Structures are given as C-alpha cells and as structure tokens.
One Martini backbone bead per residue (centre of mass of N, CA, C, O) as a GRO file, in nm:
protein
  472
    1MET     BB    1   1.977  -0.176   2.406
    2VAL     BB    2   2.003   0.132   2.406
    3GLU     BB    3   2.150   0.156   2.136
    4LEU     BB    4   1.927   0.025   1.968
    5SER     BB    5   1.699   0.226   2.033
    6LEU     BB    6   1.848   0.478   1.925
    7GLY     BB    7   1.881   0.378   1.632
    8VAL     BB    8   1.581   0.344   1.571
    9CYS     BB    9   1.501   0.638   1.621
   10MET     BB   10   1.687   0.768   1.407
   11ARG     BB   11   1.564   0.613   1.168
   12GLN     BB   12   1.278   0.720   1.195
   13ASN     BB   13   1.341   1.025   1.158
   14PHE     BB   14   1.485   1.006   0.881
   15THR     BB   15   1.252   0.878   0.724
   16ARG     BB   16   1.048   1.103   0.780
   17PHE     BB   17   1.212   1.329   0.643
   18LEU     BB   18   1.214   1.212   0.355
   19ILE     BB   19   0.902   1.181   0.313
   20VAL     BB   20   0.836   1.494   0.372
   21PHE     BB   21   1.051   1.684   0.231
   22PHE     BB   22   1.048   1.618  -0.079
   23PRO     BB   23   0.748   1.676  -0.143
   24ALA     BB   24   0.758   1.967  -0.035
   25LEU     BB   25   0.977   2.073  -0.230
   26PHE     BB   26   0.823   2.011  -0.490
   27CYS     BB   27   0.583   2.196  -0.427
   28PHE     BB   28   0.736   2.462  -0.409
   29LEU     BB   29   0.850   2.453  -0.712
   30THR     BB   30   0.539   2.387  -0.846
   31LEU     BB   31   0.289   2.515  -0.692
   32CYS     BB   32   0.139   2.341  -0.510
   33ALA     BB   33  -0.057   2.235  -0.280
   34THR     BB   34  -0.160   2.170   0.012
   35GLN     BB   35  -0.191   1.980   0.278
   36VAL     BB   36  -0.403   1.694   0.367
   37SER     BB   37  -0.584   1.583   0.654
   38ALA     BB   38  -0.725   1.321   0.777
   39ALA     BB   39  -0.878   1.119   0.961
   40ASN     BB   40  -0.895   0.859   1.151
   41LEU     BB   41  -0.865   0.528   0.999
   42LEU     BB   42  -0.909   0.372   1.247
   43VAL     BB   43  -1.046   0.107   1.414
   44ASN     BB   44  -1.019   0.137   1.734
   45GLY     BB   45  -0.770   0.329   1.849
   46SER     BB   46  -0.859   0.304   2.172
   47PHE     BB   47  -0.906   0.005   2.268
   48THR     BB   48  -1.198  -0.094   2.293
   49ALA     BB   49  -1.413  -0.296   2.418
   50GLY     BB   50  -1.579  -0.415   2.132
   51GLY     BB   51  -1.466  -0.221   1.881
   52GLY     BB   52  -1.283  -0.359   1.701
   53GLY     BB   53  -1.064  -0.389   1.394
   54TRP     BB   54  -0.890  -0.609   1.535
   55SER     BB   55  -0.659  -0.869   1.493
   56GLY     BB   56  -0.554  -1.116   1.749
   57GLY     BB   57  -0.769  -1.038   1.969
   58ASN     BB   58  -0.935  -0.962   2.289
   59ASN     BB   59  -1.159  -0.883   2.575
   60ALA     BB   60  -0.978  -1.019   2.759
   61SER     BB   61  -0.714  -1.156   2.992
   62CYS     BB   62  -0.495  -1.319   2.821
   63ILE     BB   63  -0.613  -1.576   2.717
   64GLY     BB   64  -0.377  -1.793   2.607
   65GLY     BB   65  -0.195  -1.523   2.526
   66VAL     BB   66  -0.397  -1.328   2.424
   67PRO     BB   67  -0.446  -1.028   2.352
   68SER     BB   68  -0.569  -0.736   2.513
   69ILE     BB   69  -0.880  -0.543   2.446
   70GLY     BB   70  -0.991  -0.372   2.722
   71GLY     BB   71  -0.981  -0.597   2.960
   72TRP     BB   72  -0.737  -0.542   3.158
   73GLU     BB   73  -0.727  -0.249   3.021
   74GLN     BB   74  -0.857   0.040   2.967
   75ASN     BB   75  -0.788   0.147   2.661
   76ALA     BB   76  -0.593  -0.119   2.596
   77LEU     BB   77  -0.303  -0.288   2.480
   78LYS     BB   78  -0.215  -0.623   2.585
   79PHE     BB   79   0.056  -0.836   2.699
   80SER     BB   80   0.211  -1.136   2.737
   81TYR     BB   81   0.441  -1.405   2.744
   82VAL     BB   82   0.320  -1.431   2.466
   83THR     BB   83   0.396  -1.406   2.141
   84ASN     BB   84   0.205  -1.154   1.967
   85THR     BB   85  -0.044  -1.038   1.711
   86VAL     BB   86  -0.176  -0.736   1.587
   87SER     BB   87  -0.415  -0.612   1.329
   88GLN     BB   88  -0.463  -0.360   1.053
   89SER     BB   89  -0.655  -0.265   0.762
   90VAL     BB   90  -0.621   0.001   0.505
   91THR     BB   91  -0.772   0.197   0.259
   92ILE     BB   92  -0.608   0.407   0.017
   93SER     BB   93  -0.728   0.617  -0.227
   94THR     BB   94  -0.476   0.818  -0.213
   95PRO     BB   95  -0.185   0.921  -0.275
   96GLY     BB   96   0.055   0.918   0.008
   97ILE     BB   97   0.097   0.990   0.346
   98VAL     BB   98   0.134   0.737   0.606
   99THR     BB   99   0.057   0.763   0.964
  100PHE     BB  100   0.167   0.593   1.260
  101SER     BB  101   0.036   0.625   1.594
  102TYR     BB  102   0.162   0.587   1.944
  103THR     BB  103   0.131   0.465   2.282
  104VAL     BB  104   0.393   0.355   2.519
  105LYS     BB  105   0.444   0.106   2.787
  106ASP     BB  106   0.514  -0.051   3.055
  107GLY     BB  107   0.348  -0.279   3.265
  108VAL     BB  108   0.567  -0.286   3.499
  109GLU     BB  109   0.831  -0.324   3.641
  110PRO     BB  110   1.149  -0.263   3.531
  111TRP     BB  111   1.246  -0.573   3.581
  112ALA     BB  112   0.983  -0.646   3.370
  113ARG     BB  113   1.053  -0.598   3.085
  114GLY     BB  114   0.921  -0.544   2.773
  115ALA     BB  115   0.854  -0.617   2.422
  116TYR     BB  116   0.854  -0.469   2.080
  117GLN     BB  117   0.681  -0.447   1.747
  118VAL     BB  118   0.657  -0.232   1.451
  119VAL     BB  119   0.449  -0.245   1.148
  120VAL     BB  120   0.445  -0.067   0.827
  121GLN     BB  121   0.245  -0.165   0.533
  122ASP     BB  122   0.262  -0.186   0.187
  123SER     BB  123   0.299  -0.281  -0.149
  124ASN     BB  124   0.630  -0.150  -0.154
  125GLU     BB  125   0.660  -0.113   0.171
  126ALA     BB  126   0.840  -0.106   0.500
  127PHE     BB  127   0.818  -0.055   0.854
  128TYR     BB  128   1.071  -0.116   1.113
  129SER     BB  129   1.143  -0.098   1.455
  130GLY     BB  130   1.202  -0.331   1.603
  131TRP     BB  131   1.324  -0.466   1.889
  132VAL     BB  132   1.196  -0.313   2.189
  133LEU     BB  133   1.185  -0.163   2.480
  134ALA     BB  134   0.970  -0.065   2.699
  135PRO     BB  135   0.891   0.210   2.843
  136GLU     BB  136   0.840   0.329   3.162
  137GLU     BB  137   0.721   0.566   3.011
  138SER     BB  138   0.520   0.738   2.828
  139GLN     BB  139   0.532   0.710   2.463
  140THR     BB  140   0.547   0.869   2.139
  141PHE     BB  141   0.502   0.733   1.805
  142SER     BB  142   0.612   0.752   1.448
  143HIS     BB  143   0.515   0.601   1.125
  144SER     BB  144   0.604   0.590   0.765
  145VAL     BB  145   0.440   0.580   0.445
  146GLU     BB  146   0.421   0.567   0.073
  147THR     BB  147   0.184   0.592  -0.150
  148THR     BB  148   0.128   0.527  -0.530
  149GLN     BB  149  -0.168   0.411  -0.531
  150PRO     BB  150  -0.478   0.354  -0.571
  151ASN     BB  151  -0.618   0.169  -0.332
  152GLU     BB  152  -0.418   0.114  -0.101
  153THR     BB  153  -0.279  -0.111   0.135
  154VAL     BB  154  -0.257  -0.067   0.494
  155THR     BB  155  -0.057  -0.231   0.750
  156VAL     BB  156  -0.078  -0.299   1.103
  157PHE     BB  157   0.177  -0.419   1.334
  158ILE     BB  158   0.157  -0.567   1.673
  159THR     BB  159   0.423  -0.681   1.881
  160GLY     BB  160   0.434  -0.881   2.199
  161SER     BB  161   0.596  -0.909   2.536
  162ASP     BB  162   0.715  -1.024   2.803
  163ASN     BB  163   0.996  -1.160   2.987
  164GLY     BB  164   0.869  -1.441   3.125
  165LEU     BB  165   0.783  -1.413   3.446
  166TYR     BB  166   0.483  -1.459   3.352
  167TRP     BB  167   0.216  -1.694   3.322
  168ALA     BB  168  -0.002  -1.470   3.383
  169GLY     BB  169  -0.143  -1.226   3.230
  170CYS     BB  170  -0.092  -0.855   3.157
  171TYR     BB  171   0.261  -0.755   3.163
  172GLY     BB  172   0.308  -0.613   2.915
  173PRO     BB  173   0.281  -0.403   2.688
  174SER     BB  174   0.124  -0.069   2.649
  175PHE     BB  175  -0.140   0.044   2.432
  176THR     BB  176  -0.231   0.374   2.301
  177ASN     BB  177  -0.353   0.594   2.088
  178ALA     BB  178  -0.427   0.506   1.793
  179SER     BB  179  -0.317   0.614   1.454
  180LEU     BB  180  -0.429   0.702   1.104
  181PHE     BB  181  -0.278   0.911   0.862
  182HIS     BB  182  -0.360   1.113   0.565
  183GLU     BB  183  -0.147   1.261   0.316
  184VAL     BB  184  -0.204   1.506   0.060
  185VAL     BB  185  -0.101   1.634  -0.263
  186LEU     BB  186  -0.241   1.910  -0.428
  187PRO     BB  187  -0.343   2.078  -0.684
  188PRO     BB  188  -0.404   2.364  -0.809
  189PRO     BB  189  -0.610   2.568  -0.938
  190PRO     BB  190  -0.693   2.667  -1.230
  191PRO     BB  191  -0.743   2.878  -1.452
  192ASN     BB  192  -1.055   2.965  -1.503
  193SER     BB  193  -1.203   2.898  -1.214
  194ALA     BB  194  -1.461   2.726  -1.017
  195TRP     BB  195  -1.595   2.676  -0.677
  196ILE     BB  196  -1.766   2.434  -0.452
  197GLU     BB  197  -1.892   2.384  -0.101
  198LEU     BB  198  -2.102   2.122   0.023
  199THR     BB  199  -2.336   2.010   0.239
  200GLU     BB  200  -2.554   1.805   0.345
  201GLY     BB  201  -2.867   1.961   0.243
  202SER     BB  202  -2.754   2.177   0.055
  203MET     BB  203  -2.737   2.498  -0.130
  204GLY     BB  204  -2.582   2.625  -0.443
  205ASN     BB  205  -2.404   2.875  -0.644
  206LEU     BB  206  -2.247   2.842  -0.959
  207SER     BB  207  -2.028   3.095  -1.100
  208ALA     BB  208  -1.947   3.305  -1.361
  209PRO     BB  209  -1.846   3.543  -1.525
  210GLU     BB  210  -1.936   3.776  -1.716
  211GLY     BB  211  -1.946   3.632  -2.038
  212HIS     BB  212  -1.950   3.334  -1.925
  213VAL     BB  213  -1.891   2.974  -1.949
  214PHE     BB  214  -1.914   2.648  -1.892
  215THR     BB  215  -1.682   2.369  -2.019
  216GLU     BB  216  -1.556   2.209  -1.750
  217ILE     BB  217  -1.493   1.925  -1.543
  218VAL     BB  218  -1.251   1.867  -1.300
  219PHE     BB  219  -1.441   1.832  -1.029
  220ALA     BB  220  -1.656   1.568  -0.874
  221SER     BB  221  -1.798   1.506  -0.534
  222TYR     BB  222  -2.014   1.276  -0.359
  223GLY     BB  223  -1.909   1.251  -0.006
  224SER     BB  224  -1.544   1.232   0.088
  225PRO     BB  225  -1.374   1.470   0.013
  226ASN     BB  226  -1.066   1.624  -0.043
  227GLY     BB  227  -0.989   1.942   0.066
  228ALA     BB  228  -0.946   2.292  -0.069
  229SER     BB  229  -0.992   2.559  -0.272
  230GLY     BB  230  -0.978   2.358  -0.548
  231SER     BB  231  -0.817   2.123  -0.388
  232TYR     BB  232  -0.878   1.789  -0.491
  233SER     BB  233  -0.997   1.460  -0.373
  234VAL     BB  234  -1.088   1.144  -0.358
  235GLY     BB  235  -1.253   0.952  -0.146
  236ILE     BB  236  -1.389   0.670  -0.014
  237CYS     BB  237  -1.645   0.837  -0.070
  238ASN     BB  238  -1.834   0.797  -0.393
  239ALA     BB  239  -2.023   0.918  -0.650
  240GLN     BB  240  -2.006   0.815  -0.978
  241SER     BB  241  -2.225   1.048  -1.091
  242SER     BB  242  -2.122   1.336  -1.026
  243GLU     BB  243  -2.006   1.454  -1.296
  244GLU     BB  244  -2.256   1.410  -1.478
  245ILE     BB  245  -2.462   1.580  -1.313
  246VAL     BB  246  -2.308   1.850  -1.309
  247ALA     BB  247  -2.272   1.888  -1.616
  248SER     BB  248  -2.583   1.905  -1.685
  249ALA     BB  249  -2.610   2.186  -1.516
  250ILE     BB  250  -2.344   2.382  -1.633
  251ILE     BB  251  -2.290   2.332  -1.916
  252GLY     BB  252  -2.322   2.640  -2.096
  253ASN     BB  253  -2.335   2.804  -1.829
  254ASN     BB  254  -2.304   3.069  -1.601
  255ASN     BB  255  -2.511   2.919  -1.397
  256ALA     BB  256  -2.589   2.707  -1.095
  257ASP     BB  257  -2.785   2.499  -0.907
  258LEU     BB  258  -2.683   2.306  -0.619
  259PHE     BB  259  -2.751   1.976  -0.475
  260ALA     BB  260  -2.678   1.813  -0.153
  261ASN     BB  261  -2.816   1.497  -0.214
  262ASN     BB  262  -2.956   1.177  -0.244
  263GLY     BB  263  -3.170   1.251  -0.467
  264VAL     BB  264  -2.943   1.320  -0.685
  265PHE     BB  265  -2.684   1.096  -0.617
  266GLY     BB  266  -2.734   0.926  -0.397
  267ASP     BB  267  -2.604   0.663  -0.164
  268PRO     BB  268  -2.269   0.574  -0.118
  269CYS     BB  269  -2.283   0.607   0.229
  270PRO     BB  270  -2.441   0.498   0.469
  271GLY     BB  271  -2.419   0.706   0.764
  272VAL     BB  272  -2.265   0.934   0.609
  273TYR     BB  273  -2.141   1.245   0.605
  274LYS     BB  274  -2.174   1.462   0.333
  275LYS     BB  275  -2.020   1.600   0.027
  276LEU     BB  276  -1.983   1.880  -0.220
  277TYR     BB  277  -1.736   1.897  -0.479
  278VAL     BB  278  -1.651   2.170  -0.716
  279LEU     BB  279  -1.468   2.197  -1.039
  280ALA     BB  280  -1.459   2.461  -1.295
  281LEU     BB  281  -1.451   2.571  -1.624
  282TYR     BB  282  -1.415   2.884  -1.805
  283ALA     BB  283  -1.549   3.089  -2.084
  284PRO     BB  284  -1.613   3.275  -2.326
  285VAL     BB  285  -1.857   3.374  -2.518
  286PRO     BB  286  -1.932   3.289  -2.818
  287THR     BB  287  -1.909   3.452  -3.133
  288THR     BB  288  -2.111   3.553  -3.422
  289THR     BB  289  -2.022   3.629  -3.762
  290LEU     BB  290  -2.182   3.806  -4.012
  291PRO     BB  291  -2.213   3.867  -4.321
  292PRO     BB  292  -2.258   4.104  -4.534
  293THR     BB  293  -2.530   4.279  -4.689
  294THR     BB  294  -2.600   4.304  -5.048
  295THR     BB  295  -2.781   4.538  -5.254
  296THR     BB  296  -2.875   4.511  -5.601
  297ILE     BB  297  -2.969   4.743  -5.846
  298PRO     BB  298  -3.082   4.731  -6.146
  299PRO     BB  299  -3.073   4.872  -6.432
  300THR     BB  300  -3.228   5.070  -6.666
  301THR     BB  301  -3.375   4.953  -6.980
  302THR     BB  302  -3.386   5.043  -7.316
  303VAL     BB  303  -3.593   4.933  -7.571
  304PRO     BB  304  -3.586   4.890  -7.886
  305PRO     BB  305  -3.715   4.842  -8.167
  306THR     BB  306  -3.856   4.567  -8.335
  307THR     BB  307  -3.724   4.344  -8.588
  308THR     BB  308  -3.855   4.116  -8.823
  309LEU     BB  309  -3.706   3.815  -8.923
  310PRO     BB  310  -3.630   3.555  -9.093
  311PRO     BB  311  -3.547   3.252  -9.022
  312THR     BB  312  -3.222   3.089  -8.958
  313THR     BB  313  -3.085   2.759  -9.013
  314THR     BB  314  -2.791   2.600  -8.866
  315LEU     BB  315  -2.616   2.304  -8.910
  316PRO     BB  316  -2.393   2.116  -8.768
  317PRO     BB  317  -2.158   1.902  -8.791
  318THR     BB  318  -2.100   1.553  -8.775
  319THR     BB  319  -1.931   1.363  -8.516
  320THR     BB  320  -1.751   1.053  -8.499
  321VAL     BB  321  -1.670   0.853  -8.219
  322PRO     BB  322  -1.470   0.617  -8.145
  323PRO     BB  323  -1.425   0.353  -7.960
  324VAL     BB  324  -1.275   0.278  -7.640
  325THR     BB  325  -1.027   0.029  -7.561
  326THR     BB  326  -0.933  -0.131  -7.248
  327THR     BB  327  -0.651  -0.329  -7.151
  328VAL     BB  328  -0.597  -0.545  -6.874
  329PRO     BB  329  -0.349  -0.696  -6.736
  330GLU     BB  330  -0.255  -0.984  -6.596
  331THR     BB  331  -0.179  -1.089  -6.251
  332THR     BB  332   0.057  -1.313  -6.103
  333ILE     BB  333   0.067  -1.459  -5.778
  334PRO     BB  334   0.272  -1.616  -5.594
  335PRO     BB  335   0.293  -1.843  -5.366
  336THR     BB  336   0.309  -1.859  -5.005
  337THR     BB  337   0.551  -2.020  -4.788
  338THR     BB  338   0.538  -2.121  -4.438
  339THR     BB  339   0.793  -2.231  -4.207
  340ALA     BB  340   0.802  -2.370  -3.903
  341PRO     BB  341   1.002  -2.405  -3.655
  342GLU     BB  342   1.143  -2.623  -3.457
  343THR     BB  343   1.092  -2.738  -3.115
  344THR     BB  344   1.328  -2.793  -2.848
  345THR     BB  345   1.315  -2.974  -2.538
  346THR     BB  346   1.524  -2.972  -2.248
  347ILE     BB  347   1.564  -3.204  -1.981
  348THR     BB  348   1.703  -3.171  -1.659
  349GLU     BB  349   1.838  -3.383  -1.437
  350THR     BB  350   1.857  -3.455  -1.091
  351THR     BB  351   2.121  -3.593  -0.902
  352ILE     BB  352   2.133  -3.805  -0.626
  353PRO     BB  353   2.340  -3.901  -0.414
  354GLU     BB  354   2.462  -4.149  -0.239
  355ILE     BB  355   2.375  -4.252   0.086
  356THR     BB  356   2.650  -4.257   0.308
  357GLU     BB  357   2.900  -4.261   0.543
  358ASN     BB  358   3.105  -4.145   0.289
  359ILE     BB  359   3.001  -3.877   0.244
  360SER     BB  360   3.069  -3.581   0.123
  361PRO     BB  361   3.053  -3.250   0.192
  362GLU     BB  362   2.968  -3.166  -0.096
  363GLU     BB  363   2.734  -3.366  -0.130
  364ALA     BB  364   2.578  -3.282   0.124
  365LEU     BB  365   2.531  -2.985   0.041
  366SER     BB  366   2.368  -3.042  -0.224
  367VAL     BB  367   2.130  -3.168  -0.058
  368ALA     BB  368   2.066  -2.951   0.175
  369VAL     BB  369   1.977  -2.715  -0.050
  370SER     BB  370   1.742  -2.928  -0.130
  371ALA     BB  371   1.408  -2.971  -0.097
  372THR     BB  372   1.365  -3.215  -0.285
  373ALA     BB  373   1.583  -3.403  -0.161
  374LEU     BB  374   1.485  -3.410   0.137
  375VAL     BB  375   1.203  -3.544   0.090
  376SER     BB  376   1.347  -3.827  -0.015
  377LEU     BB  377   1.440  -3.877   0.270
  378SER     BB  378   1.539  -4.030   0.537
  379PRO     BB  379   1.627  -3.978   0.855
  380ASP     BB  380   1.901  -4.128   0.830
  381GLU     BB  381   2.000  -3.988   0.573
  382ALA     BB  382   1.984  -3.701   0.685
  383ALA     BB  383   2.192  -3.746   0.912
  384GLU     BB  384   2.432  -3.804   0.722
  385VAL     BB  385   2.429  -3.531   0.577
  386PHE     BB  386   2.457  -3.335   0.828
  387ASP     BB  387   2.719  -3.473   0.948
  388ALA     BB  388   2.903  -3.402   0.682
  389ILE     BB  389   2.885  -3.109   0.752
  390ASP     BB  390   3.098  -2.820   0.756
  391THR     BB  391   3.012  -2.537   0.927
  392ASP     BB  392   3.296  -2.380   0.918
  393GLU     BB  393   3.311  -2.380   0.580
  394ILE     BB  394   3.061  -2.240   0.529
  395THR     BB  395   2.864  -2.006   0.410
  396GLU     BB  396   2.617  -1.781   0.456
  397GLU     BB  397   2.464  -1.858   0.195
  398GLU     BB  398   2.458  -2.167   0.247
  399ALA     BB  399   2.309  -2.149   0.516
  400ALA     BB  400   2.052  -2.012   0.399
  401GLN     BB  401   1.983  -2.251   0.206
  402ILE     BB  402   1.944  -2.464   0.424
  403VAL     BB  403   1.714  -2.324   0.578
  404ALA     BB  404   1.513  -2.310   0.341
  405ALA     BB  405   1.496  -2.622   0.301
  406VAL     BB  406   1.435  -2.724   0.597
  407GLN     BB  407   1.181  -2.549   0.670
  408ASN     BB  408   1.008  -2.728   0.432
  409ALA     BB  409   1.042  -2.984   0.574
  410PRO     BB  410   0.993  -3.239   0.741
  411GLU     BB  411   1.005  -3.296   1.077
  412GLU     BB  412   1.221  -3.530   1.074
  413ILE     BB  413   1.435  -3.359   0.924
  414LYS     BB  414   1.461  -3.134   1.133
  415GLU     BB  415   1.552  -3.319   1.366
  416ALA     BB  416   1.811  -3.413   1.228
  417PHE     BB  417   1.934  -3.131   1.204
  418GLU     BB  418   1.934  -3.067   1.520
  419ASP     BB  419   2.114  -3.320   1.598
  420GLU     BB  420   2.378  -3.256   1.392
  421VAL     BB  421   2.338  -2.939   1.432
  422ASN     BB  422   2.445  -2.623   1.538
  423VAL     BB  423   2.204  -2.378   1.543
  424TYR     BB  424   2.370  -2.185   1.770
  425GLY     BB  425   2.648  -2.096   1.605
  426GLY     BB  426   2.538  -1.834   1.392
  427LYS     BB  427   2.435  -1.947   1.087
  428PHE     BB  428   2.107  -2.015   1.192
  429ASP     BB  429   1.911  -1.762   1.288
  430ASN     BB  430   1.650  -1.814   1.082
  431TYR     BB  431   1.580  -2.063   1.232
  432VAL     BB  432   1.287  -2.268   1.314
  433PRO     BB  433   1.219  -2.472   1.540
  434VAL     BB  434   1.074  -2.728   1.671
  435GLY     BB  435   0.806  -2.588   1.857
  436SER     BB  436   0.860  -2.297   1.745
  437ALA     BB  437   0.791  -1.930   1.686
  438VAL     BB  438   1.100  -1.868   1.676
  439SER     BB  439   1.401  -1.787   1.613
  440VAL     BB  440   1.722  -1.835   1.703
  441GLY     BB  441   1.802  -1.539   1.734
  442THR     BB  442   1.567  -1.454   1.918
  443ARG     BB  443   1.612  -1.667   2.139
  444ARG     BB  444   1.900  -1.576   2.218
  445ALA     BB  445   1.818  -1.290   2.307
  446VAL     BB  446   1.623  -1.376   2.532
  447VAL     BB  447   1.827  -1.543   2.695
  448ALA     BB  448   2.026  -1.314   2.746
  449ALA     BB  449   1.827  -1.131   2.894
  450GLY     BB  450   1.763  -1.339   3.121
  451ALA     BB  451   2.052  -1.358   3.232
  452VAL     BB  452   2.075  -1.065   3.322
  453LEU     BB  453   1.828  -1.065   3.512
  454SER     BB  454   1.920  -1.306   3.698
  455SER     BB  455   2.172  -1.128   3.817
  456LEU     BB  456   1.987  -0.975   3.975
  457PRO     BB  457   1.830  -0.874   4.229
  458THR     BB  458   1.557  -1.040   4.442
  459ALA     BB  459   1.392  -0.836   4.633
  460ALA     BB  460   1.119  -0.821   4.433
  461SER     BB  461   0.976  -1.113   4.457
  462ASN     BB  462   0.709  -0.991   4.630
  463ALA     BB  463   0.579  -0.780   4.394
  464SER     BB  464   0.364  -0.938   4.289
  465SER     BB  465   0.058  -0.918   4.098
  466GLY     BB  466  -0.234  -1.040   4.078
  467SER     BB  467  -0.269  -1.352   3.896
  468GLY     BB  468   0.029  -1.369   3.874
  469GLY     BB  469   0.331  -1.571   3.846
  470LYS     BB  470   0.635  -1.682   3.878
  471ARG     BB  471   0.866  -1.831   3.705
  472LYS     BB  472   1.066  -2.127   3.762
   0.00000   0.00000   0.00000
C-alpha cells in the first residue's frame, strides 16, 4: 500500500508538471502575458455546516452512513464505514488550468486507517488519485486538469470510508481547506493601444496620444473580468452590452470619460462587487488634402469693325438609311430525366442456440456476451449457459464482455451467474455483485486489508471512543 501511495504521488506531480510547464514554455516563446489566478471558485470550501455547495453529504454526524459536512467535526468533511461520495461542479468561463487542493488526514488511531479517492473531471479529461490510505498527519495535495472550451464544467468528487471497524460515527478520513483555482494565460496588449481599469462606482478618463483617435475596442467588460495591464479575459460575471456602450463613448475621439456603475451598464450579477476593464486601439487622425485652386483670367480681345453681308443658306443632301432587321434563331433544350437508384436494406437476425445440458462452451460463450440474449433466458437456462463456460480458457477481453452483458441483466440472471461462476477468480474484477455497491476487485482489496489488520495485536481494543463500537 505504501508503494501504491508513492506511485500515485509521483504520477500526480508528473501530470502537474506537464500541465503547467508546456503552456508556460509556449508563453515564453510567443511573448504572451503572465498567468492570472482567480479566487477560490468552490462554494463552502471550508466545509462549514449549513454552508451548502456540496451534494451527497449533510450537516449531521454521518447518520445512515452519509458523510458529515461540519457536523461531526467543525469545518471538516468526515466519512463513516459506508463508502460514499460528495461532489461539487463549477463552470469555468475561460480555457485554462484548473487546480483542486485539499488537506486530508486519518480520522482515528493508525490501526484504524481509512481510505479515500479524489477525482477532478472536465468535459475531455479526468484526474484520478486512486484509492489511498489517509495519512496519519495532515497533508495537502493538489490535482489539475486543463479546460479547452469556454464555459466548461469541472466537477470534483471526494469518496471515502473508514476501514470498517466502526458501525457508527464518523471515524473515516477528514478533509479540510478545499479550494479550486483557475489560471488563464492571456495575450499581451497589442501596439498602439490604451487601457483602463475601474472599480464599481468610480470614473476615469481613457485617452490616446495627441493627434490620435480611438478606432477599435479590443476588450470591454463590466462585471468580474480577469487579468491586468491590458491582458484581459471575460469572467463569470459580464454585462453583454459592455463593448457596445464603451464603443459609443470613445470611437472617433481622442479621449472619453468612462463611468463604472449599474446605471450605465445594468447589473449583470446583483450582490457582486464589479469592475470595468477596457482595452482599445488608436491611430493617427486622418488628414484630408484638397487639390490646388487655379484662377485663369481670360485675355482682352479687340473686336474689329463688323461688315454685314447678305446671308447664304446651303442645305446638305438627305441620306435615307434602310432599317436593319436581326433574326435570333430559336434553341431547343432537350428534357433531362434523373432516375434515383433503388436502396435495399438487409436485416441480419441473430440466432440464439438451443439451451440444453449439452450446450458447448463456444455456444455458451456466444450467449453470455450478449445482453439481448441473456434477457430472453430463464434463470435455469442462464445457469446452464454459465455452467458450460470454461473460465480458465476465456480471454480477459471475453471476460470483460461477459461482465458488461451480465451487469445490465435482470437480478435473477446475475444470481445464476454468481452461483455458477467463481467471480472472485481474478477475471471478473469489474463485476459488481447483487446487493453490493463496489466491484469484486475493490471488495477483494478491502478484504485483504482487513485480513492484514486482523492479524495485528488487539491490545488497543479498549481504545474506541465516541458513540461508535467495534464491528463483531
């Protein structure tokens, strides 16, 4: 178990290195902006009783095996002997690195060690810590995933239980100080740009150099924008009209007064303290060149004396142009006929072999891997099928296909499977037996751990405390 925990820890660190190092290297080579960390995105990361945020727990003391949030231990998530899960989902507005951190320790004496598993999942990947023993002293761990799309959902799952020695109470792993942080890598501000950052209720003047006017809005957001010094991204809270309102105030002007208040932009998120971040491009004022104007003074002309002669009129000959007639020949386009090819669909039926006491292992296997075939069997027929399968001869892939088919079959078919096949033989570890909430592999691991613990000295048998008692 120590080797397993060490391997999980090394895998966590290596994954974190890959997620953080390569984006940082890319930023260095392309001169992009610095990383920006938002505040804790979890609701009730302190696990306060009545603080909400988490599903799957309550504020009591592990009643009915349900995990306790702040009820058994103040500001702590506690687990009982029943394996259960609490979870919380958060929407991440901008692609980036999302990191979940928490502090965990064992609930009681070292000989009563509990175990836990943490999963951090987004829409395209998931981090699994694997099942590990809770440390005797408080330790803090962090796990990360990288979102790639706007408004992606990240969900945190925390699963745990004690080692089964206590029937009541919250003696399993104890979690405190949970947090979820979002880091984004933003581009630097472009050349010939100016920016301004205002808090709610304030006013500021955004100006361009003399002889320049603003020509384009690169970024504008009234709400909870991320970033600094011209490198910005939209946060969870954002007034959709931000860019339009800012553009109407500054485009074509050398400077403009901007007011960060709900009266100008509306209130995109009531009760949240808001900010206004603006980044705009400017350019020189265009100049208009007029063509030169030339004035010409006409020369003075002296007119000689005028002599009047009798007028003479000469008429030109008349020419008659004959009319021109143009004949356009007619063009006949032959009709076009399109014939659609016929489509033939062939349906192949699956034949289920007759179930008898002499059914062959091959025929039995073909039935056992088909969920449709299993549903049509009676419990006795299912028993004949499973009894005929030689589990030593089937492959791991065939065993996985059997588990997938049986897992979705009616309960009486599952019972026939468990009666005729040794599900603990090693090939069916992913199968969840009837009446159990965990797979065969997990159950065998827990039994093995219990066997090791039962072999230890029992001198501390009188050390139990609280309202819990040792299981018989």
